[in-house]
C-alpha cells in the first residue's frame, strides 16, 4: 500500500511541475488528457479489484481462477461456501483440493477439519490421520484428531491424541480444551485444575 501512496504523490507532483512549465496551450491540454486517461484507467482497475475483494467467497473464487492447482485455495473457498450455507459446493471444492494437497500436514489437517464440519466423517478421519503420518511431531494434527474423536465419543483414543498433542506443544489450546473436557467427563478434578 505505501509504495502506491508514494507513487500517487510522485505522479501528482510531476503533473503540477508539468502544468507550471507548460503554462497554457496545446501541450498542457495533451498532458492533462494523458493524466485524465491514466487516472480513469486506475479508477476502473480499482473498481474491478474491489469486486474480487467483496467477500471471502469472491476472493477465493478468484484465487482458484488464477491458480487452479492451489489446494489451500480450494479449502478456503470451501470454508467460505460453508459459511454461507452452500454445503454441496463446499464439499465439491474440498474434494477438488485433495489431489493438490500432496504431503503437507497442515493442509491435510485443514482438509480433515473441513470434512468434519461437512459431516463427512470417514474422509475427515482419513485426512487427520494422514497428517500425523506425514509429520509425527506436528501437534496440531494430533489435537485436531483428538477433538474429532471426542466429538464422536471415542474418548480413549481422543485422550491419547490430546495428550500427545499437549506433550508436543504445551501451548496447543485445542489439545488442552479437549483434555479438559475429557477430565471433566471422568470427574478427574485434580487433572482438570492443572
XYZ file of N, CA and C in Angstrom, residues 22-192:
513
model
N 4.388 24.255 -18.584
C 3.706 24.397 -19.871
C 2.749 25.582 -19.881
N 2.441 26.134 -18.739
C 1.571 27.303 -18.544
C 0.240 27.168 -19.268
N 0.221 27.157 -20.542
C -1.033 27.047 -21.294
C -0.700 26.563 -22.697
N -1.726 26.251 -23.446
C -1.507 25.852 -24.827
C -1.802 24.384 -25.058
N -1.504 23.938 -26.274
C -1.858 22.572 -26.666
C -1.083 21.500 -25.894
N 0.167 21.805 -25.499
C 0.925 20.792 -24.738
C 0.321 20.578 -23.360
N -0.157 21.613 -22.723
C -0.806 21.487 -21.419
C -2.075 20.649 -21.541
N -2.829 20.875 -22.575
C -4.054 20.084 -22.804
C -3.691 18.616 -23.026
N -2.614 18.349 -23.753
C -2.171 16.970 -24.001
C -1.749 16.296 -22.700
N -0.989 17.010 -21.883
C -0.544 16.449 -20.598
C -1.750 16.147 -19.705
N -2.668 17.094 -19.631
C -3.865 16.877 -18.806
C -4.689 15.711 -19.339
N -4.763 15.564 -20.636
C -5.518 14.448 -21.234
C -4.884 13.112 -20.877
N -3.553 13.043 -20.957
C -2.849 11.806 -20.599
C -3.097 11.466 -19.130
N -2.975 12.445 -18.252
C -3.230 12.204 -16.828
C -4.673 11.779 -16.582
N -5.619 12.365 -17.289
C -7.029 12.000 -17.119
C -7.266 10.560 -17.548
N -6.644 10.135 -18.649
C -6.791 8.752 -19.125
C -6.172 7.781 -18.112
N -4.985 8.114 -17.616
C -4.325 7.254 -16.623
C -5.175 7.158 -15.361
N -5.678 8.292 -14.889
C -6.496 8.308 -13.681
C -7.778 7.489 -13.867
N -8.423 7.631 -14.998
C -9.636 6.863 -15.283
C -9.340 5.374 -15.353
N -8.222 5.011 -15.990
C -7.826 3.605 -16.084
C -7.586 3.002 -14.698
N -6.869 3.730 -13.851
C -6.610 3.245 -12.487
C -7.899 3.128 -11.670
N -8.809 4.062 -11.864
C -10.086 4.012 -11.148
C -10.885 2.782 -11.566
N -10.903 2.465 -12.858
C -11.631 1.288 -13.339
C -11.001 -0.004 -12.812
N -9.674 -0.063 -12.795
C -8.988 -1.244 -12.269
C -9.271 -1.419 -10.776
N -9.304 -0.335 -10.035
C -9.618 -0.390 -8.605
C -11.040 -0.901 -8.398
N -11.967 -0.413 -9.200
C -13.362 -0.857 -9.104
C -13.464 -2.364 -9.362
N -12.788 -2.848 -10.401
C -12.815 -4.280 -10.718
C -12.187 -5.106 -9.594
N -11.082 -4.640 -9.044
C -10.396 -5.395 -7.974
C -11.231 -5.411 -6.698
N -11.950 -4.330 -6.429
C -12.815 -4.296 -5.244
C -13.932 -5.328 -5.343
N -14.381 -5.624 -6.559
C -15.407 -6.663 -6.725
C -14.863 -8.028 -6.316
N -13.580 -8.264 -6.567
C -12.951 -9.526 -6.166
C -12.869 -9.607 -4.643
N -12.562 -8.501 -3.981
C -12.383 -8.471 -2.531
C -13.697 -8.247 -1.783
N -14.798 -8.378 -2.457
C -16.103 -8.124 -1.852
C -16.409 -9.072 -0.688
N -16.009 -10.333 -0.810
C -16.277 -11.314 0.244
C -15.211 -12.404 0.189
N -15.201 -13.253 1.220
C -14.283 -14.403 1.236
C -14.536 -15.293 0.018
N -15.797 -15.487 -0.278
C -16.180 -16.374 -1.383
C -15.659 -15.842 -2.720
N -15.844 -14.551 -2.996
C -15.378 -13.996 -4.273
C -13.851 -13.956 -4.339
N -13.208 -13.714 -3.213
C -11.746 -13.685 -3.177
C -11.166 -15.043 -3.533
N -11.650 -16.101 -2.857
C -11.082 -17.427 -3.095
C -11.479 -17.986 -4.459
N -12.643 -17.597 -4.979
C -13.017 -17.996 -6.339
C -12.019 -17.405 -7.333
N -11.622 -16.159 -7.114
C -10.644 -15.508 -7.983
C -9.264 -16.172 -7.869
N -8.881 -16.552 -6.648
C -7.588 -17.227 -6.457
C -7.569 -18.542 -7.225
N -8.679 -19.293 -7.171
C -8.753 -20.563 -7.901
C -8.702 -20.316 -9.406
N -9.371 -19.273 -9.871
C -9.335 -18.955 -11.309
C -7.909 -18.628 -11.758
N -7.156 -17.932 -10.909
C -5.779 -17.569 -11.243
C -4.809 -18.732 -11.080
N -5.075 -19.627 -10.120
C -4.176 -20.742 -9.839
C -4.994 -21.989 -9.505
N -5.441 -22.706 -10.524
C -6.334 -23.851 -10.290
C -5.680 -25.076 -9.636
N -4.398 -25.014 -9.327
C -3.723 -26.141 -8.676
C -3.353 -25.820 -7.219
N -4.019 -24.837 -6.628
C -3.738 -24.400 -5.266
C -4.718 -25.084 -4.299
N -4.234 -26.108 -3.609
C -5.085 -26.853 -2.673
C -5.629 -25.985 -1.552
N -4.805 -25.091 -1.033
C -5.238 -24.187 0.049
C -6.406 -23.314 -0.425
N -6.371 -22.870 -1.680
C -7.457 -22.026 -2.207
C -8.774 -22.798 -2.240
N -8.731 -24.066 -2.662
C -9.956 -24.878 -2.688
C -10.509 -25.082 -1.278
N -9.614 -25.307 -0.323
C -10.053 -25.496 1.061
C -10.698 -24.209 1.587
N -10.032 -23.086 1.387
C -10.573 -21.812 1.873
C -11.860 -21.425 1.153
N -11.940 -21.724 -0.145
C -13.169 -21.450 -0.896
C -14.293 -22.326 -0.359
N -13.988 -23.581 -0.078
C -14.990 -24.474 0.503
C -15.467 -23.987 1.859
N -14.540 -23.497 2.688
C -14.919 -22.964 4.004
C -15.802 -21.727 3.852
N -15.481 -20.874 2.870
C -16.302 -19.678 2.627
C -17.699 -20.074 2.152
N -17.779 -21.093 1.312
C -19.087 -21.573 0.852
C -19.877 -22.184 2.006
N -19.167 -22.885 2.882
C -19.824 -23.469 4.059
C -20.407 -22.367 4.938
N -19.678 -21.278 5.067
C -20.120 -20.164 5.918
C -21.402 -19.528 5.399
N -21.618 -19.577 4.078
C -22.854 -19.009 3.537
C -23.923 -20.077 3.334
N -23.638 -21.313 3.773
C -24.644 -22.373 3.766
C -24.695 -23.240 2.524
N -23.744 -23.106 1.625
C -23.733 -23.915 0.404
C -22.858 -25.144 0.619
N -23.380 -26.114 1.367
C -22.572 -27.280 1.738
C -22.261 -28.184 0.554
N -23.145 -28.258 -0.415
C -22.889 -29.113 -1.583
C -21.665 -28.597 -2.355
N -21.635 -27.308 -2.639
C -20.485 -26.722 -3.344
C -19.230 -26.769 -2.470
N -19.401 -26.589 -1.166
C -18.257 -26.661 -0.244
C -17.634 -28.050 -0.303
N -18.473 -29.074 -0.271
C -17.991 -30.451 -0.338
C -17.259 -30.707 -1.647
N -17.814 -30.231 -2.753
C -17.181 -30.433 -4.060
C -15.804 -29.775 -4.107
N -15.680 -28.587 -3.528
C -14.386 -27.897 -3.535
C -13.379 -28.580 -2.631
N -13.843 -29.111 -1.507
C -12.927 -29.842 -0.624
C -12.374 -31.064 -1.357
N -13.241 -31.744 -2.083
C -12.787 -32.923 -2.833
C -11.821 -32.535 -3.945
N -12.013 -31.360 -4.536
C -11.094 -30.896 -5.575
C -9.727 -30.565 -4.995
N -9.674 -30.234 -3.717
C -8.394 -29.881 -3.088
C -7.504 -31.102 -2.884
N -8.110 -32.278 -2.732
C -7.365 -33.483 -2.350
C -6.145 -33.751 -3.232
N -6.260 -33.733 -4.574
C -5.061 -34.040 -5.374
C -3.934 -33.016 -5.244
N -4.263 -31.815 -4.816
C -3.258 -30.755 -4.758
C -2.641 -30.585 -3.378
N -3.151 -31.306 -2.395
C -2.648 -31.171 -1.033
C -1.270 -31.797 -0.909
N -1.050 -32.912 -1.593
C 0.265 -33.547 -1.583
C 0.641 -34.063 -0.213
N 1.820 -33.695 0.238
C 2.307 -34.199 1.519
C 2.472 -33.060 2.514
N 1.478 -32.207 2.602
C 1.510 -31.071 3.524
C 0.611 -31.377 4.722
N 1.187 -31.624 5.895
C 0.367 -31.990 7.051
C -0.600 -30.887 7.479
N -0.221 -29.639 7.280
C -1.109 -28.539 7.638
C -2.359 -28.552 6.757
N -2.166 -28.748 5.449
C -3.315 -28.817 4.544
C -4.165 -30.057 4.807
N -3.522 -31.168 5.107
C -4.269 -32.388 5.445
C -5.133 -32.155 6.683
N -4.581 -31.464 7.671
C -5.334 -31.162 8.890
C -6.511 -30.250 8.570
N -6.265 -29.207 7.787
C -7.353 -28.295 7.393
C -8.446 -29.038 6.634
N -8.030 -29.914 5.737
C -8.982 -30.684 4.946
C -9.791 -31.619 5.844
N -9.122 -32.252 6.797
C -9.826 -33.123 7.739
C -10.850 -32.358 8.562
N -10.472 -31.190 9.048
C -11.407 -30.384 9.835
C -12.578 -29.899 8.979
N -12.299 -29.573 7.725
C -13.372 -29.124 6.834
C -14.342 -30.267 6.542
N -13.813 -31.452 6.256
C -14.685 -32.606 6.022
C -15.505 -32.924 7.271
N -14.902 -32.731 8.446
C -15.639 -32.958 9.695
C -16.826 -32.006 9.794
N -16.616 -30.742 9.458
C -17.708 -29.767 9.510
C -18.809 -30.094 8.511
N -18.436 -30.765 7.419
C -19.416 -31.161 6.411
C -20.122 -32.466 6.779
N -19.684 -33.095 7.879
C -20.289 -34.359 8.293
C -19.773 -35.558 7.513
N -18.644 -35.417 6.867
C -18.038 -36.490 6.085
C -16.969 -37.150 6.956
N -17.446 -37.948 7.924
C -16.583 -38.470 8.986
C -15.429 -39.336 8.491
N -15.687 -40.235 7.547
C -14.625 -41.121 7.074
C -13.509 -40.329 6.396
N -13.891 -39.372 5.553
C -12.888 -38.536 4.890
C -12.130 -37.693 5.919
N -12.860 -37.158 6.884
C -12.232 -36.316 7.904
C -11.169 -37.098 8.670
N -11.541 -38.252 9.163
C -10.585 -39.039 9.949
C -9.395 -39.469 9.108
N -9.647 -39.856 7.859
C -8.549 -40.297 6.989
C -7.526 -39.171 6.789
N -7.992 -37.965 6.562
C -7.060 -36.852 6.341
C -6.344 -36.451 7.627
N -7.041 -36.493 8.751
C -6.391 -36.165 10.017
C -5.311 -37.186 10.348
N -5.590 -38.443 10.100
C -4.577 -39.479 10.368
C -3.409 -39.387 9.385
N -3.708 -39.018 8.141
C -2.634 -38.864 7.156
C -1.697 -37.730 7.563
N -2.244 -36.668 8.145
C -1.407 -35.556 8.610
C -0.419 -36.044 9.664
N -0.872 -36.924 10.541
C 0.008 -37.458 11.587
C 1.092 -38.337 10.977
N 0.727 -39.135 9.970
C 1.718 -39.987 9.299
C 2.770 -39.122 8.608
N 2.323 -38.042 7.978
C 3.250 -37.161 7.265
C 4.200 -36.420 8.205
N 3.690 -36.049 9.385
C 4.514 -35.278 10.339
C 4.214 -35.768 11.756
N 4.912 -36.793 12.192
C 4.632 -37.379 13.507
C 4.844 -36.435 14.692
N 5.495 -35.314 14.495
C 5.715 -34.352 15.581
C 4.899 -33.075 15.404
N 3.853 -33.116 14.601
C 3.006 -31.962 14.323
C 1.826 -31.983 15.293
N 1.924 -31.187 16.324
C 0.936 -31.217 17.420
C -0.475 -30.890 16.952
N -0.605 -29.950 16.027
C -1.943 -29.534 15.586
C -2.730 -30.702 14.972
N -2.045 -31.607 14.275
C -2.730 -32.762 13.689
C -3.283 -33.660 14.796
N -2.506 -33.870 15.846
C -2.969 -34.691 16.967
C -4.149 -34.032 17.683
N -4.054 -32.720 17.903
C -5.139 -32.052 18.628
C -6.420 -32.015 17.800
N -6.308 -31.843 16.480
C -7.498 -31.861 15.620
C -8.134 -33.247 15.613
N -7.298 -34.281 15.550
C -7.822 -35.647 15.597
C -8.447 -35.933 16.960
N -7.826 -35.456 18.016
C -8.382 -35.650 19.364
C -9.759 -35.006 19.475
N -9.895 -33.808 18.973
C -11.193 -33.132 19.015
C -12.231 -33.910 18.213
N -11.844 -34.375 17.024
C -12.733 -35.172 16.183
C -13.189 -36.432 16.926
N -12.237 -37.148 17.518
C -12.552 -38.399 18.215
C -13.444 -38.142 19.432
N -13.194 -37.067 20.144
C -14.000 -36.732 21.315
C -15.446 -36.441 20.924
N -15.633 -35.685 19.854
C -16.983 -35.376 19.387
C -17.722 -36.662 18.985
N -16.977 -37.630 18.471
C -17.576 -38.895 18.053
C -17.543 -39.952 19.169
N -17.356 -39.494 20.388
C -17.427 -40.301 21.605
C -16.453 -41.485 21.613
N -15.296 -41.264 21.049
C -14.220 -42.255 21.092
C -13.183 -41.696 22.069
N -13.578 -41.705 23.341
C -12.864 -40.964 24.373
C -11.455 -41.474 24.664
N -11.257 -42.778 24.660
C -9.925 -43.312 24.968
C -8.922 -42.862 23.915
N -9.302 -42.967 22.640
C -8.418 -42.523 21.565
C -8.217 -41.010 21.616
N -9.286 -40.297 21.916
C -9.208 -38.843 21.996
C -8.230 -38.423 23.082
N -8.297 -39.089 24.221
C -7.397 -38.765 25.329
C -5.947 -38.999 24.922
N -5.699 -40.106 24.237
C -4.340 -40.437 23.807
C -3.808 -39.365 22.832
N -4.624 -38.977 21.876
C -4.201 -37.986 20.879
C -4.018 -36.591 21.509
N -4.928 -36.196 22.385
C -4.824 -34.881 23.033
C -3.595 -34.836 23.942
N -3.322 -35.923 24.636
C -2.132 -35.985 25.492
C -0.864 -35.864 24.661
N -0.840 -36.551 23.534
C 0.321 -36.482 22.643
C 0.511 -35.052 22.129
N -0.593 -34.406 21.732
C -0.515 -33.027 21.226
C -0.004 -32.079 22.305
N -0.514 -32.225 23.524
C -0.100 -31.357 24.631
C 1.365 -31.579 24.988
N 1.817 -32.811 24.833
C 3.218 -33.118 25.107
C 4.124 -32.494 24.034
N 3.690 -32.560 22.769
C 4.475 -31.988 21.677
C 4.495 -30.461 21.721
N 3.335 -29.883 22.090
C 3.219 -28.420 22.125
C 2.377 -28.024 23.336
N 3.025 -27.683 24.447
C 2.284 -27.334 25.659
C 1.352 -26.128 25.492
N 1.544 -25.327 24.457
C 0.689 -24.156 24.236
C -0.479 -24.449 23.295
N -0.666 -25.702 22.897
C -1.752 -26.071 21.983
C -3.082 -26.018 22.735
N -3.849 -24.968 22.488
C -5.103 -24.756 23.227
C -6.188 -25.759 22.856
N -6.202 -26.212 21.601
C -7.215 -27.191 21.202
C -7.010 -28.498 21.973
N -5.767 -28.913 22.115
C -5.469 -30.131 22.877
C -5.848 -29.942 24.344
N -5.501 -28.803 24.905
C -5.832 -28.520 26.314
C -7.340 -28.505 26.527
N -8.073 -27.915 25.603
C -9.532 -27.858 25.703
C -10.130 -29.263 25.658
N -9.632 -30.083 24.754
C -10.129 -31.469 24.662
C -9.801 -32.243 25.936
N -8.578 -32.076 26.443
C -8.206 -32.748 27.688
C -9.095 -32.301 28.851
N -9.391 -31.011 28.915
C -10.263 -30.514 29.991
C -11.652 -31.152 29.905
N -12.187 -31.258 28.682
C -13.494 -31.909 28.516
C -13.448 -33.365 28.967
N -12.373 -34.055 28.586
C -12.252 -35.472 28.940
C -12.064 -35.657 30.447
N -11.251 -34.817 31.072
C -11.088 -34.900 32.530
C -12.408 -34.592 33.233
N -13.149 -33.658 32.705
C -14.443 -33.314 33.290
C -15.407 -34.499 33.221
N -15.419 -35.191 32.099
C -16.287 -36.363 31.962
C -15.894 -37.477 32.922
N -14.614 -37.558 33.253
C -14.112 -38.587 34.168
C -14.220 -38.156 35.638
N -14.656 -36.929 35.863
C -14.711 -36.349 37.212
C -13.324 -36.315 37.852
N -12.306 -36.117 37.010
C -10.916 -36.041 37.454
C -10.569 -34.567 37.687
N -11.025 -34.050 38.851
C -10.940 -32.612 39.114
C -9.501 -32.135 39.296
N -8.639 -32.962 39.831
C -7.251 -32.548 40.031
C -6.562 -32.276 38.694
N -6.689 -33.218 37.763
C -6.082 -33.008 36.452
C -6.785 -31.889 35.679
N -8.072 -31.759 35.877
C -8.802 -30.678 35.227
C -8.269 -29.314 35.683
